[in-house]
CSV table of C-alpha atoms in Angstrom, one decimal:
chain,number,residue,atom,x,y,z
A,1,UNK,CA,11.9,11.1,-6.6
A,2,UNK,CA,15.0,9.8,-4.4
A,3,UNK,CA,15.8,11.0,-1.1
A,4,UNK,CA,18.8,12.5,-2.7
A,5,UNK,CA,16.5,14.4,-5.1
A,6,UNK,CA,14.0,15.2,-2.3
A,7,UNK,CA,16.9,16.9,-0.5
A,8,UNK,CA,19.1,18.7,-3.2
A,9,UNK,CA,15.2,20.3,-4.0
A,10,UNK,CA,14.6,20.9,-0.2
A,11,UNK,CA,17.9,22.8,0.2
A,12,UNK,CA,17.5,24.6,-3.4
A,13,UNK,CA,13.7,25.3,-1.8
A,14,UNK,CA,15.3,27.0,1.3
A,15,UNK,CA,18.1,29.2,-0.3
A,16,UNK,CA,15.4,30.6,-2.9
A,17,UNK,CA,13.5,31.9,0.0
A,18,UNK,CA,15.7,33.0,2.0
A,19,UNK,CA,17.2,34.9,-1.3
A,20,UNK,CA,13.6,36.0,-2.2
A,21,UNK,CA,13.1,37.3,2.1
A,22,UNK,CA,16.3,39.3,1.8
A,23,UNK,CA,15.8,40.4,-1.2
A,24,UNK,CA,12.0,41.6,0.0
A,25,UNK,CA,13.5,43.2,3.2
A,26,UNK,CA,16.0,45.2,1.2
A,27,UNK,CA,14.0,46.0,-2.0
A,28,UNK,CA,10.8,46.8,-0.2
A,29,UNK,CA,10.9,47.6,3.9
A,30,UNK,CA,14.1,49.3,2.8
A,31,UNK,CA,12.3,52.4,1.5
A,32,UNK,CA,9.6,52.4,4.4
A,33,UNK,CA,12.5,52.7,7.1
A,34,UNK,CA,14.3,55.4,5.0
A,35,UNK,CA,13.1,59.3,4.5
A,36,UNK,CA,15.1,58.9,1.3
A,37,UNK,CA,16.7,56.5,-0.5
A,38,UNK,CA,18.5,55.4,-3.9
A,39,UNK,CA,17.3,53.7,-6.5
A,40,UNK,CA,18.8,50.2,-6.2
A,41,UNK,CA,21.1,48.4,-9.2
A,42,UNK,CA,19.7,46.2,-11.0
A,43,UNK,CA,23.8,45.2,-11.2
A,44,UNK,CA,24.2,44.2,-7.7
A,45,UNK,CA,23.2,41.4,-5.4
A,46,UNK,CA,20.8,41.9,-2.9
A,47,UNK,CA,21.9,42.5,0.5
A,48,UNK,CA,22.7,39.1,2.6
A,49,UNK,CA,22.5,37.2,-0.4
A,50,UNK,CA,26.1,36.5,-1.1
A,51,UNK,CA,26.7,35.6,3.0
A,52,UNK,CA,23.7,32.4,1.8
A,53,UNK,CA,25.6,31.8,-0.8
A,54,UNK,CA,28.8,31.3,1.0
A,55,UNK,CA,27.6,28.8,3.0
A,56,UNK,CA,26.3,26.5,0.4
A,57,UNK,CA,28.1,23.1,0.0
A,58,UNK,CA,26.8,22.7,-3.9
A,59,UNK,CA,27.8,25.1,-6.5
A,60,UNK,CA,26.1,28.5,-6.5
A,61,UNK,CA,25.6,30.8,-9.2
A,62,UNK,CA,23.7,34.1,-9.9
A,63,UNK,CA,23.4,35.6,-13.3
A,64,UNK,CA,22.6,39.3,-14.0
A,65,UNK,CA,20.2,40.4,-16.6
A,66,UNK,CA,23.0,40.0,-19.4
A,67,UNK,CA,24.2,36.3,-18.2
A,68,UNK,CA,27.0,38.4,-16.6
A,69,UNK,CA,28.5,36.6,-13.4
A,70,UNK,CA,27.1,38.5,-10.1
A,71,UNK,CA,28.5,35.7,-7.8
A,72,UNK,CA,29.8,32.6,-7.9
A,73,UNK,CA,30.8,29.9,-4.9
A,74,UNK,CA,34.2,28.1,-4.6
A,75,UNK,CA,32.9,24.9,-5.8
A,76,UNK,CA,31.6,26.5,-9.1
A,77,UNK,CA,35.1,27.7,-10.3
A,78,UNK,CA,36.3,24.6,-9.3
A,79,UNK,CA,34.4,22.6,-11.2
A,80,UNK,CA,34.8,24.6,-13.7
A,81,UNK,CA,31.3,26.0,-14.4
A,82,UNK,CA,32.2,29.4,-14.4
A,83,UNK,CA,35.1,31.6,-15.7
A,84,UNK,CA,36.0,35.1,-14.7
A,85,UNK,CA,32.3,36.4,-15.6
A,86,UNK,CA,31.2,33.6,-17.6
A,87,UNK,CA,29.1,30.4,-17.1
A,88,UNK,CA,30.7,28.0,-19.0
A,89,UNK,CA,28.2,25.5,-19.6
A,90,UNK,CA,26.2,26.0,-22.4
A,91,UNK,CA,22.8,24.2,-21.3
A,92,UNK,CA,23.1,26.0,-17.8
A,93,UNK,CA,23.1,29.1,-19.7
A,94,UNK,CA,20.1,27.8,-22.0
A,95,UNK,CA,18.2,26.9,-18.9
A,96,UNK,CA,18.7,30.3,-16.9
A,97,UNK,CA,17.6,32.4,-19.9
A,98,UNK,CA,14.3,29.9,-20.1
A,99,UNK,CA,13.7,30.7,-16.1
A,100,UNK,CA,13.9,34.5,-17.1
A,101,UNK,CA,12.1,35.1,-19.4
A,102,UNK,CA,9.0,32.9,-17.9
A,103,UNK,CA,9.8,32.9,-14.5
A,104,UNK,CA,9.4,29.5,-13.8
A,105,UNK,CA,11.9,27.4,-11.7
A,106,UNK,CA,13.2,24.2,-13.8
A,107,UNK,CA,15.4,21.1,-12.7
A,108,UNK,CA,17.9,19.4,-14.9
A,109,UNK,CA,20.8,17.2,-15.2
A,110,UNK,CA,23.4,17.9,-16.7
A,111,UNK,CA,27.0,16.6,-17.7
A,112,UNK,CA,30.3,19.1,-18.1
A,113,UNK,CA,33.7,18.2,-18.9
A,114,UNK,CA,35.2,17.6,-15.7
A,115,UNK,CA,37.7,19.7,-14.3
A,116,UNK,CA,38.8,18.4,-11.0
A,117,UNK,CA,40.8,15.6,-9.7
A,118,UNK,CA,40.8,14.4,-13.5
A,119,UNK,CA,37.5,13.2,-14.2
A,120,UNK,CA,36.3,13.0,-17.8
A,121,UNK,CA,33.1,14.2,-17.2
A,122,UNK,CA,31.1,15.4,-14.0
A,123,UNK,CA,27.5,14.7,-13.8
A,124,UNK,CA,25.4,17.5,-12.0
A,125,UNK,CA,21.8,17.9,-11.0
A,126,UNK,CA,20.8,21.6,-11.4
A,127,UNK,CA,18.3,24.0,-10.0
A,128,UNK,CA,17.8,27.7,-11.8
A,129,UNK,CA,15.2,29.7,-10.1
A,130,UNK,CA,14.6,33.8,-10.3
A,131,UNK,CA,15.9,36.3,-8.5
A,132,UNK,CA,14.1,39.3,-7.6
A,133,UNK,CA,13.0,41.5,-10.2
A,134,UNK,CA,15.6,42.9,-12.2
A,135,UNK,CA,16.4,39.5,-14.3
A,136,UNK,CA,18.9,38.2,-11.8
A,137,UNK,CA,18.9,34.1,-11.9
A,138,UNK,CA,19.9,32.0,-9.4
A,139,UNK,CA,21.5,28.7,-10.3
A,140,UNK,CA,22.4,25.7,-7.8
A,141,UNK,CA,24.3,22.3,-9.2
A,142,UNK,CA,25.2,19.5,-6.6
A,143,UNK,CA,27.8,16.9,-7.7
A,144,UNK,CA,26.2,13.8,-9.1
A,145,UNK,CA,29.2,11.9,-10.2
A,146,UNK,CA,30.2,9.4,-7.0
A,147,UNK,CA,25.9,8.6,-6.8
A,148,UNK,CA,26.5,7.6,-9.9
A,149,UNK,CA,29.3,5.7,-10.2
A,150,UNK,CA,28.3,3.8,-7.4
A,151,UNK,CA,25.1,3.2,-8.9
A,152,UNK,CA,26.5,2.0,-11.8
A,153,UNK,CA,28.8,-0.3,-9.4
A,154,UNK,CA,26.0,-2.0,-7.7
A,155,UNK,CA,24.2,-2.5,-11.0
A,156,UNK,CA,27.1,-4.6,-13.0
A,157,UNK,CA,27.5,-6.4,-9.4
A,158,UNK,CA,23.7,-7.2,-9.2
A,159,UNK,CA,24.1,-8.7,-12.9
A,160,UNK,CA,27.1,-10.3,-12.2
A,161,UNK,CA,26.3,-12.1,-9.1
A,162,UNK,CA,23.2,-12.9,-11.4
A,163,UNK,CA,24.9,-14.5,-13.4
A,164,UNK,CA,27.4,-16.7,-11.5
A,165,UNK,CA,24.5,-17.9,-9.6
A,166,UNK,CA,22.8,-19.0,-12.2
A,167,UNK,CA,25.6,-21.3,-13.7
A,168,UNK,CA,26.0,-24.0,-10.5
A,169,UNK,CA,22.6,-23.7,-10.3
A,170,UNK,CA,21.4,-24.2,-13.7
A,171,UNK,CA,24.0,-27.0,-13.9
A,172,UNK,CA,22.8,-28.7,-10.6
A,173,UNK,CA,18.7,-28.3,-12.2
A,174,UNK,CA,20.2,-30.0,-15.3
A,175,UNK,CA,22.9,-33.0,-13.6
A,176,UNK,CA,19.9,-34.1,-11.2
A,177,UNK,CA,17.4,-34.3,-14.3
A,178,UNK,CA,20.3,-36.6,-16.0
A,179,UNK,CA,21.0,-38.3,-13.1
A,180,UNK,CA,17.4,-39.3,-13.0
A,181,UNK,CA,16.7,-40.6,-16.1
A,182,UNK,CA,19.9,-42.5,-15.8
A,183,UNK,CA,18.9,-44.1,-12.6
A,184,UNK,CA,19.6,-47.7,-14.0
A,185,UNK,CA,23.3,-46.9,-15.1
A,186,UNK,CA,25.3,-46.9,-11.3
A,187,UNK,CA,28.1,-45.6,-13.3
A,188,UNK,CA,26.6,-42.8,-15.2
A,189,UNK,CA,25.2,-41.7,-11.8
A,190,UNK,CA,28.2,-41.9,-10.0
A,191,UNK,CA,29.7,-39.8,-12.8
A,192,UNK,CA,27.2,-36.8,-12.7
A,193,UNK,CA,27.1,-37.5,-8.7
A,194,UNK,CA,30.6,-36.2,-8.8
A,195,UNK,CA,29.8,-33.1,-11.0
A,196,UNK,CA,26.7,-31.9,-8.7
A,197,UNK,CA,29.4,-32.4,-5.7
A,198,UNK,CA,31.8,-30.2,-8.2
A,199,UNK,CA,28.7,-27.7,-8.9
A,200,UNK,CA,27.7,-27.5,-5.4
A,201,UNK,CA,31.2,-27.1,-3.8
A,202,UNK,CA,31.4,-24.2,-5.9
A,203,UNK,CA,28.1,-22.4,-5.2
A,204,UNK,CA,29.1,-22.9,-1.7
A,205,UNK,CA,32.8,-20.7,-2.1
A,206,UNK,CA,30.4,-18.4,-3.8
A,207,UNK,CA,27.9,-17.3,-1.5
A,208,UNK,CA,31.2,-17.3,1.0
A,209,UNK,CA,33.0,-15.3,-0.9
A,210,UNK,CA,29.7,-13.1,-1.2
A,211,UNK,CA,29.5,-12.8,2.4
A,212,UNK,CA,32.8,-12.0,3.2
A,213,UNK,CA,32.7,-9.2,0.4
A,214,UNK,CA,29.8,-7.7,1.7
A,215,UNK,CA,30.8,-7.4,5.1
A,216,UNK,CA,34.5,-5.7,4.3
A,217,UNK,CA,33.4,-3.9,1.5
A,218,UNK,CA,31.7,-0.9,3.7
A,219,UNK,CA,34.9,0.7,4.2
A,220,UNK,CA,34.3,0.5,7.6
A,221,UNK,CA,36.9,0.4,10.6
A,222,UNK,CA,38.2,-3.0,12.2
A,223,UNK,CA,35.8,-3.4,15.6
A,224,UNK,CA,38.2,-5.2,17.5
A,225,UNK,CA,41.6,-4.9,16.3
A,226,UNK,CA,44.6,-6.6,17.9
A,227,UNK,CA,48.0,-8.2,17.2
A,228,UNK,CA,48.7,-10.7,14.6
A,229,UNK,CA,51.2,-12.7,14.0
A,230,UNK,CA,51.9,-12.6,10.6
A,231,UNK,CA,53.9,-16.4,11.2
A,232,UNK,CA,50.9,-17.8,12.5
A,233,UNK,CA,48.3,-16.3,9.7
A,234,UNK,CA,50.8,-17.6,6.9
A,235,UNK,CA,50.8,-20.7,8.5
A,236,UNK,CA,46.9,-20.9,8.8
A,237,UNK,CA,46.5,-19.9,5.3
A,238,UNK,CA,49.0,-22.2,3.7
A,239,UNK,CA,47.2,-25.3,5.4
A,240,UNK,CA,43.8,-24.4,3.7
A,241,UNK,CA,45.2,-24.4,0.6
A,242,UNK,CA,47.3,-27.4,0.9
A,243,UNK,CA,45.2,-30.0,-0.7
A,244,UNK,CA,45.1,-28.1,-4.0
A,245,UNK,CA,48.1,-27.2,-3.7
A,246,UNK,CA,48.8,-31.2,-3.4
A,247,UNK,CA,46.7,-31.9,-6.4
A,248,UNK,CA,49.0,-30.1,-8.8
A,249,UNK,CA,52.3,-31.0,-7.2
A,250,UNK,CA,52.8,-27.6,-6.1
A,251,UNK,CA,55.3,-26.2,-3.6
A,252,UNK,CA,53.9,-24.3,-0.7
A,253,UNK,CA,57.1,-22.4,0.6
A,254,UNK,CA,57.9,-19.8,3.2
A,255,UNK,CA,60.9,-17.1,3.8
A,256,UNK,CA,62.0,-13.7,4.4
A,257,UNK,CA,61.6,-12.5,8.1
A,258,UNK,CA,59.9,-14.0,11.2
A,259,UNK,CA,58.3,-12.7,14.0
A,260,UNK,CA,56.7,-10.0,12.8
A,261,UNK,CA,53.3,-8.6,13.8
A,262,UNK,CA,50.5,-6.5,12.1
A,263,UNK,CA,47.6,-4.7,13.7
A,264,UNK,CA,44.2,-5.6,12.2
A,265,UNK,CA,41.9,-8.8,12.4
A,266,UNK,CA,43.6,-12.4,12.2
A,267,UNK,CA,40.5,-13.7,10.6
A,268,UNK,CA,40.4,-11.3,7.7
A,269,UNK,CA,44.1,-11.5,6.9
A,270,UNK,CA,44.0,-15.0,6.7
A,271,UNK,CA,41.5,-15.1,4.6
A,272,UNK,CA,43.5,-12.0,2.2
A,273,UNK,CA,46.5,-14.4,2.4
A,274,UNK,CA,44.5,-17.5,1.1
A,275,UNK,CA,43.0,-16.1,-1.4
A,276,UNK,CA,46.4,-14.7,-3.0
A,277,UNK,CA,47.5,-18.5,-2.6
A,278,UNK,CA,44.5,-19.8,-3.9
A,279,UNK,CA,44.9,-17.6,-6.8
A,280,UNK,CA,48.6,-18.4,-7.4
A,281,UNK,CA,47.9,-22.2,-7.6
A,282,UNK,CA,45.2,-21.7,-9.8
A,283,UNK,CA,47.0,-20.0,-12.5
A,284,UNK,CA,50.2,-22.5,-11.8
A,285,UNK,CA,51.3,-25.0,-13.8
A,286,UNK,CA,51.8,-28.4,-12.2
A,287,UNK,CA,55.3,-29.1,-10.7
A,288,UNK,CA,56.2,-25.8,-9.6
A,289,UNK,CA,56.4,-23.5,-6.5
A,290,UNK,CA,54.3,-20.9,-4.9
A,291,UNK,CA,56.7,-18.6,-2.2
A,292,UNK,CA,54.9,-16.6,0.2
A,293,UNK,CA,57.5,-14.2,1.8
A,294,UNK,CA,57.5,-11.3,4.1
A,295,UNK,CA,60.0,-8.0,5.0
A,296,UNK,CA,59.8,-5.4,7.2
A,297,UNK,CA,58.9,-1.7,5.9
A,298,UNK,CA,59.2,0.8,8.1
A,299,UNK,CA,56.0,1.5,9.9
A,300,UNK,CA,54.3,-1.4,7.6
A,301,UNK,CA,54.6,-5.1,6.7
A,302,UNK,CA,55.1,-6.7,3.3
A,303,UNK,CA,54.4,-9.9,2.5
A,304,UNK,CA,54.6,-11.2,-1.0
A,305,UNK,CA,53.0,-14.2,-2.8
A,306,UNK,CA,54.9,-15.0,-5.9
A,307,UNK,CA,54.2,-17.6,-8.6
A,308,UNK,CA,55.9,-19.2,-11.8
A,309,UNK,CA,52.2,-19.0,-13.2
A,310,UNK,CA,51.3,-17.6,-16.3
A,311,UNK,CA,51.3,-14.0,-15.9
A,312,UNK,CA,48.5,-11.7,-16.4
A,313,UNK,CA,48.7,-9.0,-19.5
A,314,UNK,CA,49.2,-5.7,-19.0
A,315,UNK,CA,46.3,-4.4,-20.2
A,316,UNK,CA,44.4,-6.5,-17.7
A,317,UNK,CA,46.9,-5.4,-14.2
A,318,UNK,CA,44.4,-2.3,-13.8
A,319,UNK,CA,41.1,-4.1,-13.2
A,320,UNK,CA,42.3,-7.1,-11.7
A,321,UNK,CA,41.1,-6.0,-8.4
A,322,UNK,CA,37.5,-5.9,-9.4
A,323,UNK,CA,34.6,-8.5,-8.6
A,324,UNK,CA,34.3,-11.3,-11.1
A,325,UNK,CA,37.1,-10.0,-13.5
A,326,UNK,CA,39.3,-12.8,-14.4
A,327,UNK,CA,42.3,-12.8,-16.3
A,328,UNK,CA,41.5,-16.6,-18.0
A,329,UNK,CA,37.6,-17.2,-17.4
A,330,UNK,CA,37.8,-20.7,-18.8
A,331,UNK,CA,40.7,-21.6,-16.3
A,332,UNK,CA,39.2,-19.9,-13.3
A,333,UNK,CA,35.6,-21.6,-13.6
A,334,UNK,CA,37.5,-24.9,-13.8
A,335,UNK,CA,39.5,-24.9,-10.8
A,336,UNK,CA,35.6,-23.3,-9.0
A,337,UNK,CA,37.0,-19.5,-8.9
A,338,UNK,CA,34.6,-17.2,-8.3
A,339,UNK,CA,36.1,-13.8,-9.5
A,340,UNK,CA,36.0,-12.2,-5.9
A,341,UNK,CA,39.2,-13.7,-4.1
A,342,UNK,CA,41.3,-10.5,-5.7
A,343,UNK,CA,38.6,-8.2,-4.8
A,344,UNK,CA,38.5,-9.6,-1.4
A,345,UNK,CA,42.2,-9.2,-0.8
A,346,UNK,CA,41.5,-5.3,-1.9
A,347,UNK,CA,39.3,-4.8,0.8
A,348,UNK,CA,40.4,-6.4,3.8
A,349,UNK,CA,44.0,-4.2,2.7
A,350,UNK,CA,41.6,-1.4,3.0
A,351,UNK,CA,40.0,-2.1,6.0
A,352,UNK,CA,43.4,-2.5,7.4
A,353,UNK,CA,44.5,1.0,6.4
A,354,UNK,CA,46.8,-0.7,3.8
A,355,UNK,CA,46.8,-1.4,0.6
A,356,UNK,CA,47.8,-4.7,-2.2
A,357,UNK,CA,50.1,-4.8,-5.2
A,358,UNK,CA,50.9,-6.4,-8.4
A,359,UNK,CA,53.9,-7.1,-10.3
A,360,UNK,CA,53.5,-9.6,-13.1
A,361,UNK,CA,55.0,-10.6,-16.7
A,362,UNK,CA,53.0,-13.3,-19.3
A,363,UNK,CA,54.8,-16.1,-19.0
A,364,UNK,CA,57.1,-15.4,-16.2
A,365,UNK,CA,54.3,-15.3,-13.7
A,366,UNK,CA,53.1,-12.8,-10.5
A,367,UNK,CA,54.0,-11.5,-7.0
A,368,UNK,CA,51.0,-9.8,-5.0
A,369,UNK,CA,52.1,-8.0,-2.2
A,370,UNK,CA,49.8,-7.2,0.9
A,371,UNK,CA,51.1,-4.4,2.9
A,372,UNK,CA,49.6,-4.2,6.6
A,373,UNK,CA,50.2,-1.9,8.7
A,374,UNK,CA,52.7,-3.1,11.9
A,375,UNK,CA,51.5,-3.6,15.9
A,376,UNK,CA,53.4,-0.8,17.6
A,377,UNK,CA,53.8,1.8,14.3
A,378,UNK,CA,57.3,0.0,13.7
A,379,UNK,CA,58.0,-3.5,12.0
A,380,UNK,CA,60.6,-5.2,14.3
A,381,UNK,CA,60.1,-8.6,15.3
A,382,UNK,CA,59.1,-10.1,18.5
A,383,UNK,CA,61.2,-12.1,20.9
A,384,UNK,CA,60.4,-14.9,22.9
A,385,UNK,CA,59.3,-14.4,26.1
A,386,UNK,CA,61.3,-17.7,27.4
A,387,UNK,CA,65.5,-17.4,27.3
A,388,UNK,CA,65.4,-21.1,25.8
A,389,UNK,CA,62.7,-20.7,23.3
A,390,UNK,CA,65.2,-17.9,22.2
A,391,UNK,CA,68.2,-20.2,21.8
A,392,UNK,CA,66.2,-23.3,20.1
């Protein structure tokens, strides 16, 4: 069982008996403390039960003898279990009729259509348990969906990452077999010496590209944040890339305003910044330009990289942003993409409290457009500390 399990039962274990102790106190000692008493109603909640209840973060529902709604938390409605005095899903209502007619507490999961912030479906794992003696049932459904999904997430990335590894790895087994049984051709082996160098160089961006990933994708805050000039990191960035960018007779050019400064990590933003030029080169032509431009906005910074590439389709512009989803696979693996430079750009916007952009037409090419957050909450540019630096 996972921890998650273990403690969704643990909690479910504790409000039963704390249900079952106030419903003992006020069923049984009730009658001992009082000369005279009324019969209670099978109809109505035992006393303290509903103030348990409230308190629950997972949905909470008890059934009367008739599958009649007694209580029901917040989250319940919400989600859309329950209606007026109704439970709404059909296999919770299977499962609390089971419970009372043998008495025995059962676990499920189960999926309802979803009725909050528009998901399809929402998965939930489900405790119904007695309550006291008069066919009240108590049910108890935690929110499995995000678990999930992010299950689900670190599946397809295990299998992906799988499967690029296996590629420049299989290729570099195979090249250095060939190599070897050509030993007495020098240019055969120079040939497949090249490739290994191609295969390796591109196992290498991999496992970088892995690392990086894995240490920004935590959404967790920036440790050391500081000032950085955005001149500087467009500068740093455009020099990486410069030698393929040289290979393709491609155009490396710069505009819009200067002097500006964002608040995050300079390391990370140059890296964001390469990989949207990396990108843009990739899916260039030869002979054209890439223009990486930046504005103020307000509180924030802008700055676009723009292409005369060839465009992604629309049906693709939604899932660009995930890890190893490429637009043209064929292209990508020959110019040693990995599928996570987009992905990687995503999260370093996040960890920066901003966010990344796409505009782009097939055929007419794209603009990405990383918005950061500017040093001192307003995007104004800095001047020179030095009179003539100023003038110059």
């Amino acid at each position: 069982m996972s921890e998650m399990a273990m403690s969704f039962a643990a909690l479910a274990g504790f409000v039963v008996g704390a249900v079952a102790v106030l419903f003992y106190r006020n069923q049984i000692e009730g009658p001992r403390r009082a000369a005279k008493v009324e019969a209670p109603d099978p109809g109505a909640l035992p006393q303290g039960v509903a103030s348990v209840l409230a308190v629950l973060p997972s949905s909470a529902v008890v059934l009367d003898a008739h599958d009649r709604v007694l209580r029901a938390s917040s989250a319940a409605r919400a989600f859309g279990l329950v209606k007026g005095e109704r439970l709404m899903a059909a296999e919770l209502l299977a499962l609390a009729r089971q419970v009372r007619r043998d008495g025995e507490i059962r676990e499920s999961e189960i999926d309802v259509a979803g009725h909050k912030f528009g998901q399809e479906t929402t998965s939930f794992a489900v405790r119904v348990a007695p309550l006291g003696s008069y066919g009240q049932v108590l049910v108890l459904a935690e929110d499995q969906t995000e678990r999930r999904r992010v299950e689900a997430v670190r599946r397809d990335f295990v299998a992906n990452v799988s499967h690029e590894l296996k590629t420049p790895v299989g290729a570099l087994s195979l090249l250095a077999e060939t190599i070897q049984d050509a030993a007495d051709d020098p240019v055969a082996v120079t040939r497949f010496a090249g490739r290994m160098q191609h295969e390796a160089a591109r196992l290498t961006y991999l496992v970088q590209d892995l690392i990086t990933l894995s240490r920004i994708q935590g959404a967790e805050p920036i440790p050391t944040p500081g000032q950085v000039a955005i001149d500087e990191a467009i500068h740093d960035a455009i020099d990486r890339c410069n030698t393929r960018a040289i290979a393709k007779d491609i155009t490396l050019a710069t505009g819009g305003a200067e002097g500006l400064r964002a608040w995050g990590d300079d390391e990370l933003l140059v890296t964001a910044l390469r990989n949207l030029i990396d990108n843009a080169i990739a899916y260039s032509p030869e002979h054209t330009r890439v223009v990486v431009s930046v504005r103020p906005a307000g509180d924030s910074i802008e700055v676009s990289v723009s292409d005369q590439g060839i465009g992604i389709p629309e049906e693709s512009l939604e899932r660009i942003f995930e890890r190893f989803f490429r637009v043209d696979a064929a292209r990508s693996r020959a110019t040693g993409g990995t599928g996570l430079g987009l992905a990687i750009v995503k999260h370093v916007a996040a960890a920066h409290a901003g966010e990344v952009s796409v505009w782009s037409k097939e055929g007419s090419g794209s603009t990405f457009t990383l918005r950061l957050p500017a040093f001192g909450g307003t995007a104004v540019p800095v001047q020179p500390a030095n009179p003539l630096e100023a003038a110059r």
